[in-house]
Coordinates of C-alpha atoms in Angstrom, one line a residue:
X1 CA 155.5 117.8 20.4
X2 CA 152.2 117.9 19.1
X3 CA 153.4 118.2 15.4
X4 CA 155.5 114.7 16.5
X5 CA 152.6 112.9 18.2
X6 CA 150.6 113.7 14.8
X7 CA 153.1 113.1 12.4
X8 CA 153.7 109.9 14.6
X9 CA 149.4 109.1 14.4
X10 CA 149.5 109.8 10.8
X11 CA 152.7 107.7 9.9
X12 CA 151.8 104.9 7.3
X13 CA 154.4 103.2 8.3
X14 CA 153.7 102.7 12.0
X15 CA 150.0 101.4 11.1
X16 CA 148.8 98.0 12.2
X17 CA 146.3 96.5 9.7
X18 CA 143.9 97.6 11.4
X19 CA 145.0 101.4 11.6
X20 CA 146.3 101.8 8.2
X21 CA 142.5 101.2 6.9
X22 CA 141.9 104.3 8.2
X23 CA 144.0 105.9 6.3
X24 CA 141.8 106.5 3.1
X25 CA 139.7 108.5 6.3
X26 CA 142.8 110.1 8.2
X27 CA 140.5 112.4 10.1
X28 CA 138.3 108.8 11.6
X29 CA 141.8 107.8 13.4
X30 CA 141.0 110.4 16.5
X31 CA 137.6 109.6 16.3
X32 CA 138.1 106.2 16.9
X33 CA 140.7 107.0 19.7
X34 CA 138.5 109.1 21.5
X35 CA 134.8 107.3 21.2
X36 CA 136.6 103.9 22.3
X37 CA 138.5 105.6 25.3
X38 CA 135.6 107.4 26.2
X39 CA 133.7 104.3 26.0
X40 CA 135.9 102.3 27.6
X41 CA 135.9 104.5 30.8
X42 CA 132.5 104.7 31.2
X43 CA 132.0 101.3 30.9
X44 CA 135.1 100.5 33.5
X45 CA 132.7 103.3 36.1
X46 CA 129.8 101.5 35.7
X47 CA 130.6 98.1 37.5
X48 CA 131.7 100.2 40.2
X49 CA 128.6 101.7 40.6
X50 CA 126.7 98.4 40.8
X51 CA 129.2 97.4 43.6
X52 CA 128.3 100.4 45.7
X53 CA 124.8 99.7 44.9
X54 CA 124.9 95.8 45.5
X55 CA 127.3 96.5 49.0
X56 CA 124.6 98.9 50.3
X57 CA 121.2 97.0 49.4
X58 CA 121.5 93.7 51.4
X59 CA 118.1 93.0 50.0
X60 CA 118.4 92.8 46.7
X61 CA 117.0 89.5 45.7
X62 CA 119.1 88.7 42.3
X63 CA 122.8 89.1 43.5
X64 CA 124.5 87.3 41.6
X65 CA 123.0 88.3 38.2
X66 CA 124.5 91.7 39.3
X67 CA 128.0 90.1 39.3
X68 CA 127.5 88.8 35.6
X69 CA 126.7 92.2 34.6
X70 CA 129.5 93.8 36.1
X71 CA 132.1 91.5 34.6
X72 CA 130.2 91.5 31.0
X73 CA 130.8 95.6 31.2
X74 CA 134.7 95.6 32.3
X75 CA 135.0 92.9 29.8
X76 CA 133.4 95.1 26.6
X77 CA 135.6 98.1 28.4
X78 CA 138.3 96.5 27.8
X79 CA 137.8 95.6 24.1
X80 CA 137.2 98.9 23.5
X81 CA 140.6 100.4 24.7
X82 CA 142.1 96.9 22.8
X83 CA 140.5 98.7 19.7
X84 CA 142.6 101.4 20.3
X85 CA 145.7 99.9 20.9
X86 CA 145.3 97.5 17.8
X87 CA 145.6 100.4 15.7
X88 CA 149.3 100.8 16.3
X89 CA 150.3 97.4 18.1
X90 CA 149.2 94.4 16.5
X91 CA 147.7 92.6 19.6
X92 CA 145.0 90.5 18.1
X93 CA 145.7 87.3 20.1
X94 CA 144.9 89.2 23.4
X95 CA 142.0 90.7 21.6
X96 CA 140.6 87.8 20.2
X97 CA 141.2 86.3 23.9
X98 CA 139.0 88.9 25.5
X99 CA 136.7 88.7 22.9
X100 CA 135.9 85.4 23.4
X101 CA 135.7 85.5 27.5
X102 CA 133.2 88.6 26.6
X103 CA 131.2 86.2 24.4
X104 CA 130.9 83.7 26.9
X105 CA 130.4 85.7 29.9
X106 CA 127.4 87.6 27.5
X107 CA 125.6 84.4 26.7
X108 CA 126.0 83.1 30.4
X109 CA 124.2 86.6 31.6
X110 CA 121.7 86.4 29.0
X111 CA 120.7 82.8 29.7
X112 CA 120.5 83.5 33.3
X113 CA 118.2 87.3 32.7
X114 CA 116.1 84.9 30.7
X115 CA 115.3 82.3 33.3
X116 CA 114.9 84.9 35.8
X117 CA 112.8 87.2 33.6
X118 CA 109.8 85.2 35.4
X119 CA 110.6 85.7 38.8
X120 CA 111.2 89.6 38.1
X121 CA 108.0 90.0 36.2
X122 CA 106.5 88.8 39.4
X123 CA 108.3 91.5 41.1
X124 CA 105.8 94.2 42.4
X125 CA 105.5 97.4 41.2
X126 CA 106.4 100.5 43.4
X127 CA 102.3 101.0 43.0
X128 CA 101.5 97.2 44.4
X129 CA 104.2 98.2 46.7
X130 CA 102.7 101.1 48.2
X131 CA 99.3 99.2 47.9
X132 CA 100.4 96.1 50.1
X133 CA 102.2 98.4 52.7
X134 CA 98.8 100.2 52.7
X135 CA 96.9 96.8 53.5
X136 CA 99.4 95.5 55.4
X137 CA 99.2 98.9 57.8
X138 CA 95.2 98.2 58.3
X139 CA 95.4 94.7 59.0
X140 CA 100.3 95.0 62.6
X141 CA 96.9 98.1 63.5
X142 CA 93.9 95.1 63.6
X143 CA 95.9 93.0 65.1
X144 CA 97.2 95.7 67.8
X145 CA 93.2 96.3 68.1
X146 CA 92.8 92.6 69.0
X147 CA 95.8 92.5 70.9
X148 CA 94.8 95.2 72.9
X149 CA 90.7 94.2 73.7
X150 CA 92.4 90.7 74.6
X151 CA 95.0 92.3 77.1
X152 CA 91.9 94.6 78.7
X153 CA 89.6 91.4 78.2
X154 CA 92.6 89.5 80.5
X155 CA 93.0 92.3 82.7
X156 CA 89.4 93.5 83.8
X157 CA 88.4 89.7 83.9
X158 CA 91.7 89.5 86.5
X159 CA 90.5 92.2 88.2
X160 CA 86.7 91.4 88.5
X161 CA 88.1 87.8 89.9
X162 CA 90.0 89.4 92.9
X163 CA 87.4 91.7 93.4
X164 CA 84.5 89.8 93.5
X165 CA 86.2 87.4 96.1
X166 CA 87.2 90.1 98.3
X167 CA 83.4 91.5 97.8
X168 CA 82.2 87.9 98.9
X169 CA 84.4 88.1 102.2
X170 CA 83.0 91.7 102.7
X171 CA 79.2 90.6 102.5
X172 CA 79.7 87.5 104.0
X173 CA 81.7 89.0 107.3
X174 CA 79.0 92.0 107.3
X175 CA 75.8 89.1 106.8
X176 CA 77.3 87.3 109.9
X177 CA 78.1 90.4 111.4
X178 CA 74.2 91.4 111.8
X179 CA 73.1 88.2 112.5
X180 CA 75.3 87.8 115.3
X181 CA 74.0 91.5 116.4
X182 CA 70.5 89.9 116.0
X183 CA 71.2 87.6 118.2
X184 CA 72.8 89.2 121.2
X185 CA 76.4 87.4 120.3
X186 CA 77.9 90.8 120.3
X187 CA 81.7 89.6 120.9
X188 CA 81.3 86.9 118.2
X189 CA 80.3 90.0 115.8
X190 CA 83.2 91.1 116.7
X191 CA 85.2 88.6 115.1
X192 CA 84.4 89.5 111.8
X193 CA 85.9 92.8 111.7
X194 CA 89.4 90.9 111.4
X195 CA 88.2 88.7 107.9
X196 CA 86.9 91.8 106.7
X197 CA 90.3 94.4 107.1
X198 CA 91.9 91.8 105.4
X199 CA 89.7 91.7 102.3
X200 CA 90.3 95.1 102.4
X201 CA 94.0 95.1 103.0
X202 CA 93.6 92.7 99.6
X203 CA 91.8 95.0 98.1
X204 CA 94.1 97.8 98.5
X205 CA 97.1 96.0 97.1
X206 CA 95.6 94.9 94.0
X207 CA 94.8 98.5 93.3
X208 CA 98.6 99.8 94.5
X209 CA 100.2 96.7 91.8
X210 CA 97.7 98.4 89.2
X211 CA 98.6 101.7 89.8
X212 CA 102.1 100.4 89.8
X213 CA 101.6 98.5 86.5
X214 CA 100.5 101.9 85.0
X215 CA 103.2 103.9 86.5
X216 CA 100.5 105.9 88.6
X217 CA 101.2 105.0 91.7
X218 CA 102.4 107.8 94.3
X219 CA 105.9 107.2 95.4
X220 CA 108.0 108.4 97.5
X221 CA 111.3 108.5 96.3
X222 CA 114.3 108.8 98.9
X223 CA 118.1 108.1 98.4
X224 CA 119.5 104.7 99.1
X225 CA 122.7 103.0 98.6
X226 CA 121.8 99.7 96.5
X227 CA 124.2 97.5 98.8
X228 CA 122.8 98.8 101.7
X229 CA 119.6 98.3 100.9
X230 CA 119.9 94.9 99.4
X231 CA 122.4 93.8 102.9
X232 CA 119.1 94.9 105.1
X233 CA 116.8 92.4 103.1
X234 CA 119.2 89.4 102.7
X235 CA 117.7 87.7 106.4
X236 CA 114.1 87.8 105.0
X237 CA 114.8 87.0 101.8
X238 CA 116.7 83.5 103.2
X239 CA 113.5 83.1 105.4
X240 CA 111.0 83.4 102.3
X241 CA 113.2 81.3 100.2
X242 CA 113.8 78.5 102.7
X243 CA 117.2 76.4 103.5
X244 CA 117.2 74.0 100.0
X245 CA 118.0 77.7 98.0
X246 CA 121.1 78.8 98.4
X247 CA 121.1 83.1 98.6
X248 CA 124.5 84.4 97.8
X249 CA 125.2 88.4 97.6
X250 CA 128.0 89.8 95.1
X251 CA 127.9 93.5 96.0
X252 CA 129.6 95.8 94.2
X253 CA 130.8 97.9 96.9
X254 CA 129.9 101.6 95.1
X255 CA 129.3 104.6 96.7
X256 CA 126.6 105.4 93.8
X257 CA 123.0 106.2 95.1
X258 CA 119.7 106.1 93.5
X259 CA 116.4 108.0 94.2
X260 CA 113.5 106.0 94.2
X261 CA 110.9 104.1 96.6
X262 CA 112.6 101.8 99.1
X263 CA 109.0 100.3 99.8
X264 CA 108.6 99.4 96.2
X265 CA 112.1 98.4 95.8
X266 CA 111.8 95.9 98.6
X267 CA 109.0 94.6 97.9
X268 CA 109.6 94.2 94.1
X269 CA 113.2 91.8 95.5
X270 CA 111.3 90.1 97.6
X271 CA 108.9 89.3 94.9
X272 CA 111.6 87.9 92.6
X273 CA 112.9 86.0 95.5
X274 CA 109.5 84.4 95.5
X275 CA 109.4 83.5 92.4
X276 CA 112.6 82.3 92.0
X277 CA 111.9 80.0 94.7
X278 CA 108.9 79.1 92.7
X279 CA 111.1 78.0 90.1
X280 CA 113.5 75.6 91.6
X281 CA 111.3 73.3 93.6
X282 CA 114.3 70.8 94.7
X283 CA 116.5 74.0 95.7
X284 CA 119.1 75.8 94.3
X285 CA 121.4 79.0 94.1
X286 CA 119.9 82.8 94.3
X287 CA 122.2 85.2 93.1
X288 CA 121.5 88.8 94.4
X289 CA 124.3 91.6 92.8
X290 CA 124.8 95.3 93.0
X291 CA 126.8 96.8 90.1
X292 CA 127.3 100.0 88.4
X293 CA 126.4 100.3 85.1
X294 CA 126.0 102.7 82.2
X295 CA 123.0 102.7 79.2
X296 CA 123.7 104.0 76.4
X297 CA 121.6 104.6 73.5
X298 CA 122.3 101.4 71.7
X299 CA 121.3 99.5 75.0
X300 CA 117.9 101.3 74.7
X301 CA 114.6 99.5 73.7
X302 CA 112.1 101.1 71.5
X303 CA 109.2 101.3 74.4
X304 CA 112.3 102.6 76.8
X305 CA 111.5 105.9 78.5
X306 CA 114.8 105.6 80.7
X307 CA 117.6 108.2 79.3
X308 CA 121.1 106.8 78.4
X309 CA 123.3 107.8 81.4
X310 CA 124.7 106.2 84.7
X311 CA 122.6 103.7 86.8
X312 CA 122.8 101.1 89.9
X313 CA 122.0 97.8 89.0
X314 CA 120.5 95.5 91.0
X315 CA 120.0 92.0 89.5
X316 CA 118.1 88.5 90.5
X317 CA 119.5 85.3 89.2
X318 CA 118.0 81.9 89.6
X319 CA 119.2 78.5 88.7
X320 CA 115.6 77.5 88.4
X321 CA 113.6 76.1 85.2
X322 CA 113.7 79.1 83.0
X323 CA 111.1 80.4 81.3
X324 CA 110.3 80.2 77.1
X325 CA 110.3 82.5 74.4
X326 CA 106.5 82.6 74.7
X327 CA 106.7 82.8 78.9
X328 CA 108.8 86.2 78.3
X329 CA 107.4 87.9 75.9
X330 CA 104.0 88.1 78.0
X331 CA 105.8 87.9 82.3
X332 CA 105.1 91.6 82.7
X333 CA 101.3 91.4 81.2
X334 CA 98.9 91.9 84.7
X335 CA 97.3 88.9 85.6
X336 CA 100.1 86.8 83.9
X337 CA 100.7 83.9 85.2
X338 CA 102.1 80.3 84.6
X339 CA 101.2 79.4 89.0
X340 CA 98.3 76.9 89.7
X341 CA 95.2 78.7 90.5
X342 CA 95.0 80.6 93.9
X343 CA 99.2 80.7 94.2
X344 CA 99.5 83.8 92.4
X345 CA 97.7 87.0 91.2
X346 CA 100.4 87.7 87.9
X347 CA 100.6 91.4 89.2
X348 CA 104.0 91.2 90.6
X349 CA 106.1 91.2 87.7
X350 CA 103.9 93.9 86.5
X351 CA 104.4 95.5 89.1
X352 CA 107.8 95.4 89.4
X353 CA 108.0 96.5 85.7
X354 CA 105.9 99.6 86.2
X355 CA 107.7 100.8 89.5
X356 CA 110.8 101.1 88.0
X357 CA 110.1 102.4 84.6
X358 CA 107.9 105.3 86.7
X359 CA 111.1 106.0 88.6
X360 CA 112.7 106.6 85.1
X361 CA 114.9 103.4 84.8
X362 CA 114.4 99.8 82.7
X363 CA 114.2 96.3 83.1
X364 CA 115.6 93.5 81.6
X365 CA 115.1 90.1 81.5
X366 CA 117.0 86.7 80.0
X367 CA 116.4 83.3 80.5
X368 CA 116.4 79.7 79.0
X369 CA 114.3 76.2 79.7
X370 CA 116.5 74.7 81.9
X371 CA 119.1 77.4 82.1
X372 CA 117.8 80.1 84.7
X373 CA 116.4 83.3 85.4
X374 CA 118.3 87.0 85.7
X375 CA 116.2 89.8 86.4
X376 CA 118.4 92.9 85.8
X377 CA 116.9 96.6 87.7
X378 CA 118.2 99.5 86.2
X379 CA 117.8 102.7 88.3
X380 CA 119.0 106.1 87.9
X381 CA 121.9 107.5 89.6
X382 CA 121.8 110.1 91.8
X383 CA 124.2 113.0 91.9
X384 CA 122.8 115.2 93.6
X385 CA 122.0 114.8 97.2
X386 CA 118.3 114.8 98.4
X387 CA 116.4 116.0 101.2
X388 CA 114.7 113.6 103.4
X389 CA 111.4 114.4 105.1
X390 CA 110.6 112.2 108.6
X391 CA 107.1 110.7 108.0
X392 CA 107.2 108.8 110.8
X393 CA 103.7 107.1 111.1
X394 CA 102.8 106.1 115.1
X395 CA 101.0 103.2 115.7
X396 CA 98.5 102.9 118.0
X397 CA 100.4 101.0 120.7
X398 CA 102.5 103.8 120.5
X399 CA 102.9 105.4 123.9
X400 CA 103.6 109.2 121.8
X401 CA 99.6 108.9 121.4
X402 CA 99.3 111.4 124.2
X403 CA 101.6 113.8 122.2
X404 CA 99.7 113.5 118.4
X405 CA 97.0 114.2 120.5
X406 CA 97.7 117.6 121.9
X407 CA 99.2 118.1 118.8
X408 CA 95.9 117.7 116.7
X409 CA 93.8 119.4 119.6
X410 CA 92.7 122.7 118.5
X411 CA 94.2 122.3 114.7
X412 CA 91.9 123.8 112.1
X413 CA 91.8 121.6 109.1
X414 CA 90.4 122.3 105.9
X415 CA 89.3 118.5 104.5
X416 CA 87.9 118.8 100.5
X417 CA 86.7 115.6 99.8
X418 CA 83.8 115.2 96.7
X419 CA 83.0 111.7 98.2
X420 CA 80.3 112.8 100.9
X421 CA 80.8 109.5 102.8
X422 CA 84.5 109.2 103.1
X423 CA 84.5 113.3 104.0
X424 CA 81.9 112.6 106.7
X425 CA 84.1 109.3 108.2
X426 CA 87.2 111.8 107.9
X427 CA 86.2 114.3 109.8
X428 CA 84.3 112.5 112.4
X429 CA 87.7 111.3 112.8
X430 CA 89.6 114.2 113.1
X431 CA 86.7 116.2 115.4
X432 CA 87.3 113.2 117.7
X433 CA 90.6 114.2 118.5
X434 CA 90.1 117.8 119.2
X435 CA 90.7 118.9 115.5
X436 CA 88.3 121.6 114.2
X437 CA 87.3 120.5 110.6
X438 CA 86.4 122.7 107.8
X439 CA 84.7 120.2 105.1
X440 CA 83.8 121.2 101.8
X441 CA 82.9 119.2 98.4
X442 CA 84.5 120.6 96.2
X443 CA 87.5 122.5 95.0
X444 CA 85.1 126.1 94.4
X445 CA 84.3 126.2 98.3
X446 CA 87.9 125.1 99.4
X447 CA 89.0 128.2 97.0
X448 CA 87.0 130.6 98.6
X449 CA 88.4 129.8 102.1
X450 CA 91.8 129.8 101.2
X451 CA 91.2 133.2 99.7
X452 CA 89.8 134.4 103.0
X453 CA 91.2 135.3 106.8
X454 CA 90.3 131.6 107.6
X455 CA 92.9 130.8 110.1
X456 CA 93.9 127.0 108.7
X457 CA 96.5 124.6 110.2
X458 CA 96.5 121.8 107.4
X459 CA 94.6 121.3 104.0
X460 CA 93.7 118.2 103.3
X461 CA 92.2 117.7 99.9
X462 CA 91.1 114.6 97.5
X463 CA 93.0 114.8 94.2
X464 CA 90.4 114.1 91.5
X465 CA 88.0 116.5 92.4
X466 CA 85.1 118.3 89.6
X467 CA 86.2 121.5 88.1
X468 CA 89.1 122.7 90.5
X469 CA 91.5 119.4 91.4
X470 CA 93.7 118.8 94.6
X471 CA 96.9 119.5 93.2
X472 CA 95.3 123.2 91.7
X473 CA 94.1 123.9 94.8
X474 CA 97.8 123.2 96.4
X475 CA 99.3 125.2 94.3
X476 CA 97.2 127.7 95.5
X477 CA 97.5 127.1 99.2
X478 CA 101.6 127.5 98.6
X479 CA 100.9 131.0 97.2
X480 CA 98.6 132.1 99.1
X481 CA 99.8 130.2 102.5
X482 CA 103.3 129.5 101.9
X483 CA 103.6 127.7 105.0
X484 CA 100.6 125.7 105.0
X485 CA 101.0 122.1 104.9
X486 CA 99.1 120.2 102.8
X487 CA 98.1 116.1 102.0
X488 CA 96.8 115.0 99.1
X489 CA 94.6 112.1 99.4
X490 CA 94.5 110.3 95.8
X491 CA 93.5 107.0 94.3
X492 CA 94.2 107.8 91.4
X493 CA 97.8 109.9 91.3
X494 CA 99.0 110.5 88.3
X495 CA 102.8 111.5 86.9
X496 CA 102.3 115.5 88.0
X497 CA 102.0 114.6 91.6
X498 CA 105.3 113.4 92.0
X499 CA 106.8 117.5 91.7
X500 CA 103.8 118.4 93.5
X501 CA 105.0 115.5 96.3
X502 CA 108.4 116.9 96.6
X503 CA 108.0 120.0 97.5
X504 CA 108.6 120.8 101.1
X505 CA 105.3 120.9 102.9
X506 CA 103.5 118.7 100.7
X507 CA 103.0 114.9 101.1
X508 CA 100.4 112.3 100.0
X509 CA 98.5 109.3 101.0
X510 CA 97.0 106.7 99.1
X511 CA 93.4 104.9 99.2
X512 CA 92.5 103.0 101.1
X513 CA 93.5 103.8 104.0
X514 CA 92.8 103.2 108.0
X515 CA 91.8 105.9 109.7
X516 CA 94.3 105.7 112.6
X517 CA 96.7 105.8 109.6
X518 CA 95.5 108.9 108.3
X519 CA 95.1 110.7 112.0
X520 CA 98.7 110.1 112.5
X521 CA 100.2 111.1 109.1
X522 CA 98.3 114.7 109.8
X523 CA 99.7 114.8 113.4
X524 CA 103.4 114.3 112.4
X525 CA 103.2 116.9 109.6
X526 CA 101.7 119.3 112.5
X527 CA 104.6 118.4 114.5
X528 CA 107.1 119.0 112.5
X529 CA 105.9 122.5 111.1
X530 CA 105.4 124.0 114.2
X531 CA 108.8 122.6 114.8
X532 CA 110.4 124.4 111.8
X533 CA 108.5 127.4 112.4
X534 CA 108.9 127.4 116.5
X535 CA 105.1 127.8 116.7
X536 CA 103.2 126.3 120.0
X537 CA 100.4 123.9 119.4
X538 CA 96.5 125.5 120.1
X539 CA 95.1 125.1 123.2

């Protein structure tokens, strides 16, 4: 075979023109065969590699100069293996063919690399590369700087606003307050009492949308069915809404639950509802849906800290005026807002927004001028079933007032509080009503007691306390007194209370709050651990 094939290569007589040249040089005949073939395949490989390389750089800014190079290199390929076959077949004509479509497809690419040669000398280097990135980091991290002094600027300025009005209405009710005392007009003092609990009632829910905004407000999760909840709300919503809007309900009908704050929930609906109104002046149609849904990781944001996985959806959709590009990027900023002066604080979007991302679930928003509003609320599902705690608060019309009162008679109650003024109005409060009050400072002294025989019916204990805080020193009173019960008292909560919240014996109660509110919160946690643990209240 091989003797054959070389007798055959080395044949005179079956040499083209072109092959029997070599013939004065038999040995060059394989050399030619080989270097073109070998040539020929590389250059046939390399095309293909700029088409992976094109295909997987979308950014490449001289496409079609890649193109020209690709078909310039199969082209000189290909009169490479023509060089080989031309030694035996006489094939000039289609050589000479791809020949000239080689010449012309070379001069087209080198006229086009020479008008472009400008452009890509302009092309940065990998060092001004690396340079601008550099510059360019200093100056999306200035502008988050500015960004960031302008959102406080807006916020503290919001906040110093509401304040300061709520401040006025304090000073002015107390100024009136004294000069009516000063003038014997007792029951006209009186009066003022009202103007001022309100201020203060303001006052407290502008820090609750804060702490809300910041996902540090204490909640108090419990498990609700979304349809139930939404069914329970749908005669006050109509009522806030008024008859031009029309409030229609597509419930979804699952048996899905979700743990969260039915307070907050509520009110964040009926805030939408609001502002939906708001936004369709000459009426309109409300949309209220339940649904169930599932987020998956490509339906995550960057700033999401909700995990993929099942949710109930509750979503708000208006047929009102929309809002712009501009409008949504900033709706859940605090003190946003597009209202007239005195119609709106621009917390309760924020609010809204921080409520549900601190009970671990997202928000999202579309809308158009013209085209309407949808407010989606993504919640997490609950599998597993929770255990509800009664924290029944009584009022004080409440005829039970006899019974929280011989339930608090006698209770020893250990109150920390580092605030010596709002310890002193506590336990005034609770001595009034029979309690016997331990008060201490700080967390050391509270510590020392609970290490001790102290008998103790209920701590009580600030949160941000010096040194030792309130949810340290609960910890301590469940190992020490396992069945202790204990209410924190924070302003300030934090994420950590909410495992601290949950456990069974533990609750907590924000500032401000009225005292009466406070009296009875303690006297229903009594009740209900001498109920569990069949013990008779002191005498």
């Amino acid at each position: 075979m091989v003797q054959a094939l070389s007798g055959w290569l080395f044949d005179p007589s079956g040499l083209t023109p072109h092959g029997f040249c070599l013939l004065w040089q038999p040995g060059l005949i394989w050399t030619y065969v080989l270097a073109d073939c070998g040539i020929g395949l590389a250059y046939f490989t390399i095309p293909l590699a700029l088409l992976v390389f094109v295909r997987r750089r979308q950014d490449l800014v001289f496409r079609p100069l890649f193109g020209l190079f690709a078909a310039f290199i199969l082209l000189c390929g290909t009169t490479h293996f023509l060089d080989v076959l031309t030694l035996w077949f006489p094939a000039y004509g289609v050589e000479a063919l791809v020949k000239a479509l080689t010449a012309l497809v070379s001069l087209l690419t080198a006229l086009v690399l020479w008008r472009l040669m400008p452009q890509a000398l302009a092309l940065p280097s990998p060092a001004q590369m690396r340079a601008a990135s550099a510059a360019l980091l200093e100056s999306e991290e200035r502008l988050h700087q500015a960004q960031k002094m302008e959102a406080v600027g807006q916020l503290t300025g919001g906040i110093a606003h509401d304040f300061n009005n709520m401040l006025q209405t304090i000073s002015g009710s107390l100024d009136l307050m004294e000069l009516r005392m000063a003038q014997g007009r007792l029951e006209e003092a009186g009066l003022y009492t009202v103007t001022t609990r309100r201020a203060l009632e303001r006052a407290a829910s502008l820090t609750h949308r804060l702490l809300a905004f910041s996902r540090r407000q204490a909640l108090n999760p419990r498990e609700i069915k979304p349809d139930t909840l939404v069914q329970g709300m749908i005669e006050l919503i109509r009522r806030a809404v008024g008859p031009a809007i029309d409030v229609q309900l597509h419930l979804g009908g699952s048996a899905w639950h979700t743990l969260t704050d039915a307070n907050q929930l509520e009110s964040a609906l009926l805030n939408l509802a609001i502002n939906a109104r708001d936004a369709m002046p000459n009426g309109g149609t409300l949309v209220i849906a339940t649904a169930d849904a599932h987020l998956g990781q490509d339906d995550m944001f960057e700033d999401d800290e909700a995990v993929p996985g099942d949710f109930v959806e509750i979503s708000v959709t208006d047929s009102g005026a929309g809002m712009t590009p501009a409008v949504m990027a900033r709706v859940f900023e605090p003190f946003f807002t597009t209202k007239p002066i005195g119609q709106g604080t621009g917390l309760g979007l924020s609010q809204l927004y921080g409520f549900v991302r601190q009970s671990g679930g997202a928000v999202r928003l579309s809308s158009k001028p013209g085209a309407g509003t949808c407010f989606r609320l993504f919640l997490p599902r609950q599998v597993e079933p929770s255990i509800e705690r009664d924290i029944t608060i009584w009022s004080p019309e409440d005829p039970r007032n006899a019974e929280r009162a011989a339930t608090l008679a006698g209770a020893v109650i250990l109150v920390v509080e580092d605030e010596a003024d709002i310890r002193a109005h506590i336990a005034d409060s609770l001595q009034n009503l029979g309690c016997i009050v331990l008060d201490v400072a700080d967390g050391a002294d509270a510590l020392r007691i609970l290490h001790s025989h102290q008998q103790l019916d209920l701590l009580l204990t600030d949160v941000g306390l010096p040194n030792v805080d309130g949810e340290e020193l609960a910890e301590v009173a469940r190992a020490t007194r396992p069945n202790l019960p204990v209410l924190l008292i924070t302003g300030y909560a934090g994420r950590a209370l909410d495992t601290q919240r949950m456990a069974a014996g533990v609750e907590a109660i924000s500032k401000p709050f009225a005292l009466e509110m406070l009296t009875a919160r303690i006297a229903t946690m009594l009740a209900e651990h001498r109920a569990d643990s069949n013990v008779p209240p002191r005498r």
